[in-house]
Protein backbone atom coordinates (compact mmCIF):
# COMPACT_ATOMS: atom_id res chain seq x y z
CA UNK A 1 0.00 0.00 0.00
CA UNK A 2 1.17 3.51 -0.71
CA UNK A 3 2.66 4.79 2.56
CA UNK A 4 1.10 8.24 2.23
CA UNK A 5 -2.40 6.77 1.90
CA UNK A 6 -1.67 4.51 4.88
CA UNK A 7 -0.54 7.51 6.91
CA UNK A 8 -3.58 9.57 5.92
CA UNK A 9 -6.00 6.73 6.82
CA UNK A 10 -4.17 6.27 10.15
CA UNK A 11 -4.35 10.02 10.77
CA UNK A 12 -8.08 10.18 9.98
CA UNK A 13 -8.83 7.30 12.40
CA UNK A 14 -6.79 8.72 15.29
CA UNK A 15 -8.30 12.19 14.62
CA UNK A 16 -11.90 10.89 14.47
CA UNK A 17 -11.44 9.14 17.84
CA UNK A 18 -10.75 12.53 19.48
CA UNK A 19 -14.02 14.17 18.34
CA UNK A 20 -16.44 12.51 20.86
CA UNK A 21 -14.50 13.84 23.86
CA UNK A 22 -14.48 17.35 22.40
CA UNK A 23 -18.22 17.17 21.61
CA UNK A 24 -18.95 15.83 25.12
CA UNK A 25 -17.03 18.64 26.84
CA UNK A 26 -18.63 21.31 24.63
CA UNK A 27 -22.12 19.87 25.10
CA UNK A 28 -22.00 19.28 28.86
CA UNK A 29 -19.93 22.44 29.46
CA UNK A 30 -17.98 20.35 31.94
CA UNK A 31 -14.26 19.66 31.78
CA UNK A 32 -13.76 18.49 35.35
CA UNK A 33 -12.41 15.11 34.33
CA UNK A 34 -9.69 16.64 32.18
CA UNK A 35 -6.34 17.64 33.61
CA UNK A 36 -5.02 20.95 32.23
CA UNK A 37 -1.42 19.91 32.90
CA UNK A 38 -1.82 16.68 30.91
CA UNK A 39 -3.43 18.58 28.02
CA UNK A 40 -0.44 20.97 28.06
CA UNK A 41 1.98 18.01 28.02
CA UNK A 42 -0.01 16.49 25.15
CA UNK A 43 -0.04 19.77 23.16
CA UNK A 44 3.74 20.04 23.63
CA UNK A 45 4.23 16.44 22.45
CA UNK A 46 1.91 16.86 19.46
CA UNK A 47 3.66 20.10 18.47
CA UNK A 48 7.00 18.29 18.52
CA UNK A 49 5.41 15.62 16.23
CA UNK A 50 4.39 18.41 13.81
CA UNK A 51 7.99 19.67 13.93
CA UNK A 52 9.25 16.09 13.35
CA UNK A 53 6.88 15.79 10.37
CA UNK A 54 8.17 19.07 8.91
CA UNK A 55 11.82 17.96 9.25
CA UNK A 56 11.04 14.56 7.70
CA UNK A 57 8.71 16.17 5.14
CA UNK A 58 5.86 13.76 5.92
CA UNK A 59 2.46 15.29 5.20
CA UNK A 60 0.32 12.67 7.08
CA UNK A 61 2.26 13.26 10.31
CA UNK A 62 2.05 17.05 9.96
CA UNK A 63 -1.70 17.07 9.20
CA UNK A 64 -2.90 14.60 11.82
CA UNK A 65 -0.82 16.09 14.62
CA UNK A 66 -1.71 19.68 13.66
CA UNK A 67 -5.39 18.66 13.86
CA UNK A 68 -4.77 17.04 17.26
CA UNK A 69 -3.08 20.25 18.47
CA UNK A 70 -6.19 22.25 17.47
CA UNK A 71 -8.55 19.81 19.24
CA UNK A 72 -6.46 19.89 22.41
CA UNK A 73 -6.07 23.69 22.42
CA UNK A 74 -9.90 23.84 22.26
CA UNK A 75 -10.09 21.35 25.17
CA UNK A 76 -7.58 23.41 27.16
CA UNK A 77 -9.60 26.61 26.59
CA UNK A 78 -12.78 24.75 27.68
CA UNK A 79 -10.94 23.50 30.79
CA UNK A 80 -9.96 27.03 31.74
CA UNK A 81 -13.39 28.57 31.04
CA UNK A 82 -15.51 25.89 32.74
CA UNK A 83 -13.25 25.46 35.78
CA UNK A 84 -13.20 29.20 36.42
CA UNK A 85 -17.01 29.26 36.53
CA UNK A 86 -17.17 26.83 39.44
CA UNK B 1 18.17 18.85 16.52
CA UNK B 2 18.60 15.21 15.63
CA UNK B 3 15.21 14.10 14.24
CA UNK B 4 15.26 10.78 16.10
CA UNK B 5 15.76 12.51 19.46
CA UNK B 6 12.97 14.95 18.53
CA UNK B 7 10.66 12.03 17.69
CA UNK B 8 11.52 10.17 20.88
CA UNK B 9 10.88 13.27 23.05
CA UNK B 10 7.58 13.84 21.20
CA UNK B 11 6.64 10.19 21.70
CA UNK B 12 7.46 10.28 25.43
CA UNK B 13 5.31 13.41 25.94
CA UNK B 14 2.28 12.06 24.05
CA UNK B 15 2.68 8.69 25.83
CA UNK B 16 2.97 10.26 29.29
CA UNK B 17 -0.24 12.23 28.70
CA UNK B 18 -2.18 8.95 28.32
CA UNK B 19 -1.15 7.50 31.69
CA UNK B 20 -3.49 9.53 33.97
CA UNK B 21 -6.61 8.30 32.16
CA UNK B 22 -5.44 4.70 32.42
CA UNK B 23 -4.61 5.12 36.13
CA UNK B 24 -7.98 6.80 36.76
CA UNK B 25 -9.95 3.99 35.09
CA UNK B 26 -7.94 1.28 36.90
CA UNK B 27 -8.28 3.07 40.27
CA UNK B 28 -11.97 3.94 40.09
CA UNK B 29 -12.86 0.69 38.30
CA UNK B 30 -15.17 2.81 36.19
CA UNK B 31 -14.98 3.18 32.42
CA UNK B 32 -18.44 4.62 31.85
CA UNK B 33 -17.15 7.78 30.21
CA UNK B 34 -15.18 5.85 27.63
CA UNK B 35 -16.71 4.71 24.36
CA UNK B 36 -15.65 1.19 23.32
CA UNK B 37 -16.25 1.99 19.65
CA UNK B 38 -14.01 5.04 19.77
CA UNK B 39 -11.27 3.07 21.54
CA UNK B 40 -11.54 0.44 18.75
CA UNK B 41 -11.27 3.19 16.09
CA UNK B 42 -8.26 4.61 17.95
CA UNK B 43 -6.56 1.18 18.24
CA UNK B 44 -7.07 0.64 14.49
CA UNK B 45 -5.61 4.08 13.72
CA UNK B 46 -2.64 3.60 16.05
CA UNK B 47 -1.93 0.14 14.58
CA UNK B 48 -1.86 1.70 11.10
CA UNK B 49 0.64 4.26 12.44
CA UNK B 50 2.84 1.38 13.68
CA UNK B 51 2.60 -0.16 10.20
CA UNK B 52 3.45 3.24 8.64
CA UNK B 53 6.47 3.49 10.99
CA UNK B 54 7.63 0.01 9.97
CA UNK B 55 7.37 0.84 6.23
CA UNK B 56 9.20 4.15 6.72
CA UNK B 57 11.65 2.52 9.17
CA UNK B 58 11.10 5.22 11.81
CA UNK B 59 11.72 3.92 15.33
CA UNK B 60 10.10 6.87 17.24
CA UNK B 61 6.79 6.37 15.37
CA UNK B 62 6.80 2.60 15.90
CA UNK B 63 7.63 2.84 19.63
CA UNK B 64 5.22 5.61 20.63
CA UNK B 65 2.27 4.17 18.69
CA UNK B 66 2.94 0.62 19.86
CA UNK B 67 2.87 1.95 23.45
CA UNK B 68 -0.39 3.78 22.71
CA UNK B 69 -1.88 0.56 21.28
CA UNK B 70 -1.03 -1.26 24.55
CA UNK B 71 -2.56 1.50 26.71
CA UNK B 72 -5.75 1.52 24.63
CA UNK B 73 -6.09 -2.28 24.56
CA UNK B 74 -5.90 -2.14 28.38
CA UNK B 75 -8.59 0.60 28.39
CA UNK B 76 -10.76 -1.49 26.06
CA UNK B 77 -10.46 -4.55 28.33
CA UNK B 78 -11.35 -2.34 31.35
CA UNK B 79 -14.35 -0.99 29.43
CA UNK B 80 -15.62 -4.49 28.75
CA UNK B 81 -15.02 -5.81 32.30
CA UNK B 82 -16.45 -2.82 34.18
CA UNK B 83 -19.45 -2.31 31.92
CA UNK B 84 -20.45 -5.96 32.19
CA UNK B 85 -20.50 -5.70 35.98
CA UNK B 86 -23.21 -3.01 35.99
Coordinates of C-alpha atoms in Angstrom, one line a residue:
Chain A
X1 CA 0.0 0.0 0.0
X2 CA 1.2 3.5 -0.7
X3 CA 2.7 4.8 2.6
X4 CA 1.1 8.2 2.2
X5 CA -2.4 6.8 1.9
X6 CA -1.7 4.5 4.9
X7 CA -0.5 7.5 6.9
X8 CA -3.6 9.6 5.9
X9 CA -6.0 6.7 6.8
X10 CA -4.2 6.3 10.2
X11 CA -4.3 10.0 10.8
X12 CA -8.1 10.2 10.0
X13 CA -8.8 7.3 12.4
X14 CA -6.8 8.7 15.3
X15 CA -8.3 12.2 14.6
X16 CA -11.9 10.9 14.5
X17 CA -11.4 9.1 17.8
X18 CA -10.7 12.5 19.5
X19 CA -14.0 14.2 18.3
X20 CA -16.4 12.5 20.9
X21 CA -14.5 13.8 23.9
X22 CA -14.5 17.3 22.4
X23 CA -18.2 17.2 21.6
X24 CA -18.9 15.8 25.1
X25 CA -17.0 18.6 26.8
X26 CA -18.6 21.3 24.6
X27 CA -22.1 19.9 25.1
X28 CA -22.0 19.3 28.9
X29 CA -19.9 22.4 29.5
X30 CA -18.0 20.4 31.9
X31 CA -14.3 19.7 31.8
X32 CA -13.8 18.5 35.4
X33 CA -12.4 15.1 34.3
X34 CA -9.7 16.6 32.2
X35 CA -6.3 17.6 33.6
X36 CA -5.0 20.9 32.2
X37 CA -1.4 19.9 32.9
X38 CA -1.8 16.7 30.9
X39 CA -3.4 18.6 28.0
X40 CA -0.4 21.0 28.1
X41 CA 2.0 18.0 28.0
X42 CA 0.0 16.5 25.1
X43 CA 0.0 19.8 23.2
X44 CA 3.7 20.0 23.6
X45 CA 4.2 16.4 22.5
X46 CA 1.9 16.9 19.5
X47 CA 3.7 20.1 18.5
X48 CA 7.0 18.3 18.5
X49 CA 5.4 15.6 16.2
X50 CA 4.4 18.4 13.8
X51 CA 8.0 19.7 13.9
X52 CA 9.2 16.1 13.3
X53 CA 6.9 15.8 10.4
X54 CA 8.2 19.1 8.9
X55 CA 11.8 18.0 9.3
X56 CA 11.0 14.6 7.7
X57 CA 8.7 16.2 5.1
X58 CA 5.9 13.8 5.9
X59 CA 2.5 15.3 5.2
X60 CA 0.3 12.7 7.1
X61 CA 2.3 13.3 10.3
X62 CA 2.1 17.1 10.0
X63 CA -1.7 17.1 9.2
X64 CA -2.9 14.6 11.8
X65 CA -0.8 16.1 14.6
X66 CA -1.7 19.7 13.7
X67 CA -5.4 18.7 13.9
X68 CA -4.8 17.0 17.3
X69 CA -3.1 20.2 18.5
X70 CA -6.2 22.3 17.5
X71 CA -8.6 19.8 19.2
X72 CA -6.5 19.9 22.4
X73 CA -6.1 23.7 22.4
X74 CA -9.9 23.8 22.3
X75 CA -10.1 21.4 25.2
X76 CA -7.6 23.4 27.2
X77 CA -9.6 26.6 26.6
X78 CA -12.8 24.7 27.7
X79 CA -10.9 23.5 30.8
X80 CA -10.0 27.0 31.7
X81 CA -13.4 28.6 31.0
X82 CA -15.5 25.9 32.7
X83 CA -13.2 25.5 35.8
X84 CA -13.2 29.2 36.4
X85 CA -17.0 29.3 36.5
X86 CA -17.2 26.8 39.4
Chain B
X1 CA 18.2 18.9 16.5
X2 CA 18.6 15.2 15.6
X3 CA 15.2 14.1 14.2
X4 CA 15.3 10.8 16.1
X5 CA 15.8 12.5 19.5
X6 CA 13.0 14.9 18.5
X7 CA 10.7 12.0 17.7
X8 CA 11.5 10.2 20.9
X9 CA 10.9 13.3 23.0
X10 CA 7.6 13.8 21.2
X11 CA 6.6 10.2 21.7
X12 CA 7.5 10.3 25.4
X13 CA 5.3 13.4 25.9
X14 CA 2.3 12.1 24.0
X15 CA 2.7 8.7 25.8
X16 CA 3.0 10.3 29.3
X17 CA -0.2 12.2 28.7
X18 CA -2.2 8.9 28.3
X19 CA -1.1 7.5 31.7
X20 CA -3.5 9.5 34.0
X21 CA -6.6 8.3 32.2
X22 CA -5.4 4.7 32.4
X23 CA -4.6 5.1 36.1
X24 CA -8.0 6.8 36.8
X25 CA -9.9 4.0 35.1
X26 CA -7.9 1.3 36.9
X27 CA -8.3 3.1 40.3
X28 CA -12.0 3.9 40.1
X29 CA -12.9 0.7 38.3
X30 CA -15.2 2.8 36.2
X31 CA -15.0 3.2 32.4
X32 CA -18.4 4.6 31.8
X33 CA -17.1 7.8 30.2
X34 CA -15.2 5.8 27.6
X35 CA -16.7 4.7 24.4
X36 CA -15.6 1.2 23.3
X37 CA -16.3 2.0 19.6
X38 CA -14.0 5.0 19.8
X39 CA -11.3 3.1 21.5
X40 CA -11.5 0.4 18.8
X41 CA -11.3 3.2 16.1
X42 CA -8.3 4.6 18.0
X43 CA -6.6 1.2 18.2
X44 CA -7.1 0.6 14.5
X45 CA -5.6 4.1 13.7
X46 CA -2.6 3.6 16.1
X47 CA -1.9 0.1 14.6
X48 CA -1.9 1.7 11.1
X49 CA 0.6 4.3 12.4
X50 CA 2.8 1.4 13.7
X51 CA 2.6 -0.2 10.2
X52 CA 3.5 3.2 8.6
X53 CA 6.5 3.5 11.0
X54 CA 7.6 0.0 10.0
X55 CA 7.4 0.8 6.2
X56 CA 9.2 4.2 6.7
X57 CA 11.6 2.5 9.2
X58 CA 11.1 5.2 11.8
X59 CA 11.7 3.9 15.3
X60 CA 10.1 6.9 17.2
X61 CA 6.8 6.4 15.4
X62 CA 6.8 2.6 15.9
X63 CA 7.6 2.8 19.6
X64 CA 5.2 5.6 20.6
X65 CA 2.3 4.2 18.7
X66 CA 2.9 0.6 19.9
X67 CA 2.9 2.0 23.4
X68 CA -0.4 3.8 22.7
X69 CA -1.9 0.6 21.3
X70 CA -1.0 -1.3 24.5
X71 CA -2.6 1.5 26.7
X72 CA -5.7 1.5 24.6
X73 CA -6.1 -2.3 24.6
X74 CA -5.9 -2.1 28.4
X75 CA -8.6 0.6 28.4
X76 CA -10.8 -1.5 26.1
X77 CA -10.5 -4.5 28.3
X78 CA -11.4 -2.3 31.3
X79 CA -14.3 -1.0 29.4
X80 CA -15.6 -4.5 28.8
X81 CA -15.0 -5.8 32.3
X82 CA -16.5 -2.8 34.2
X83 CA -19.4 -2.3 31.9
X84 CA -20.4 -6.0 32.2
X85 CA -20.5 -5.7 36.0
X86 CA -23.2 -3.0 36.0

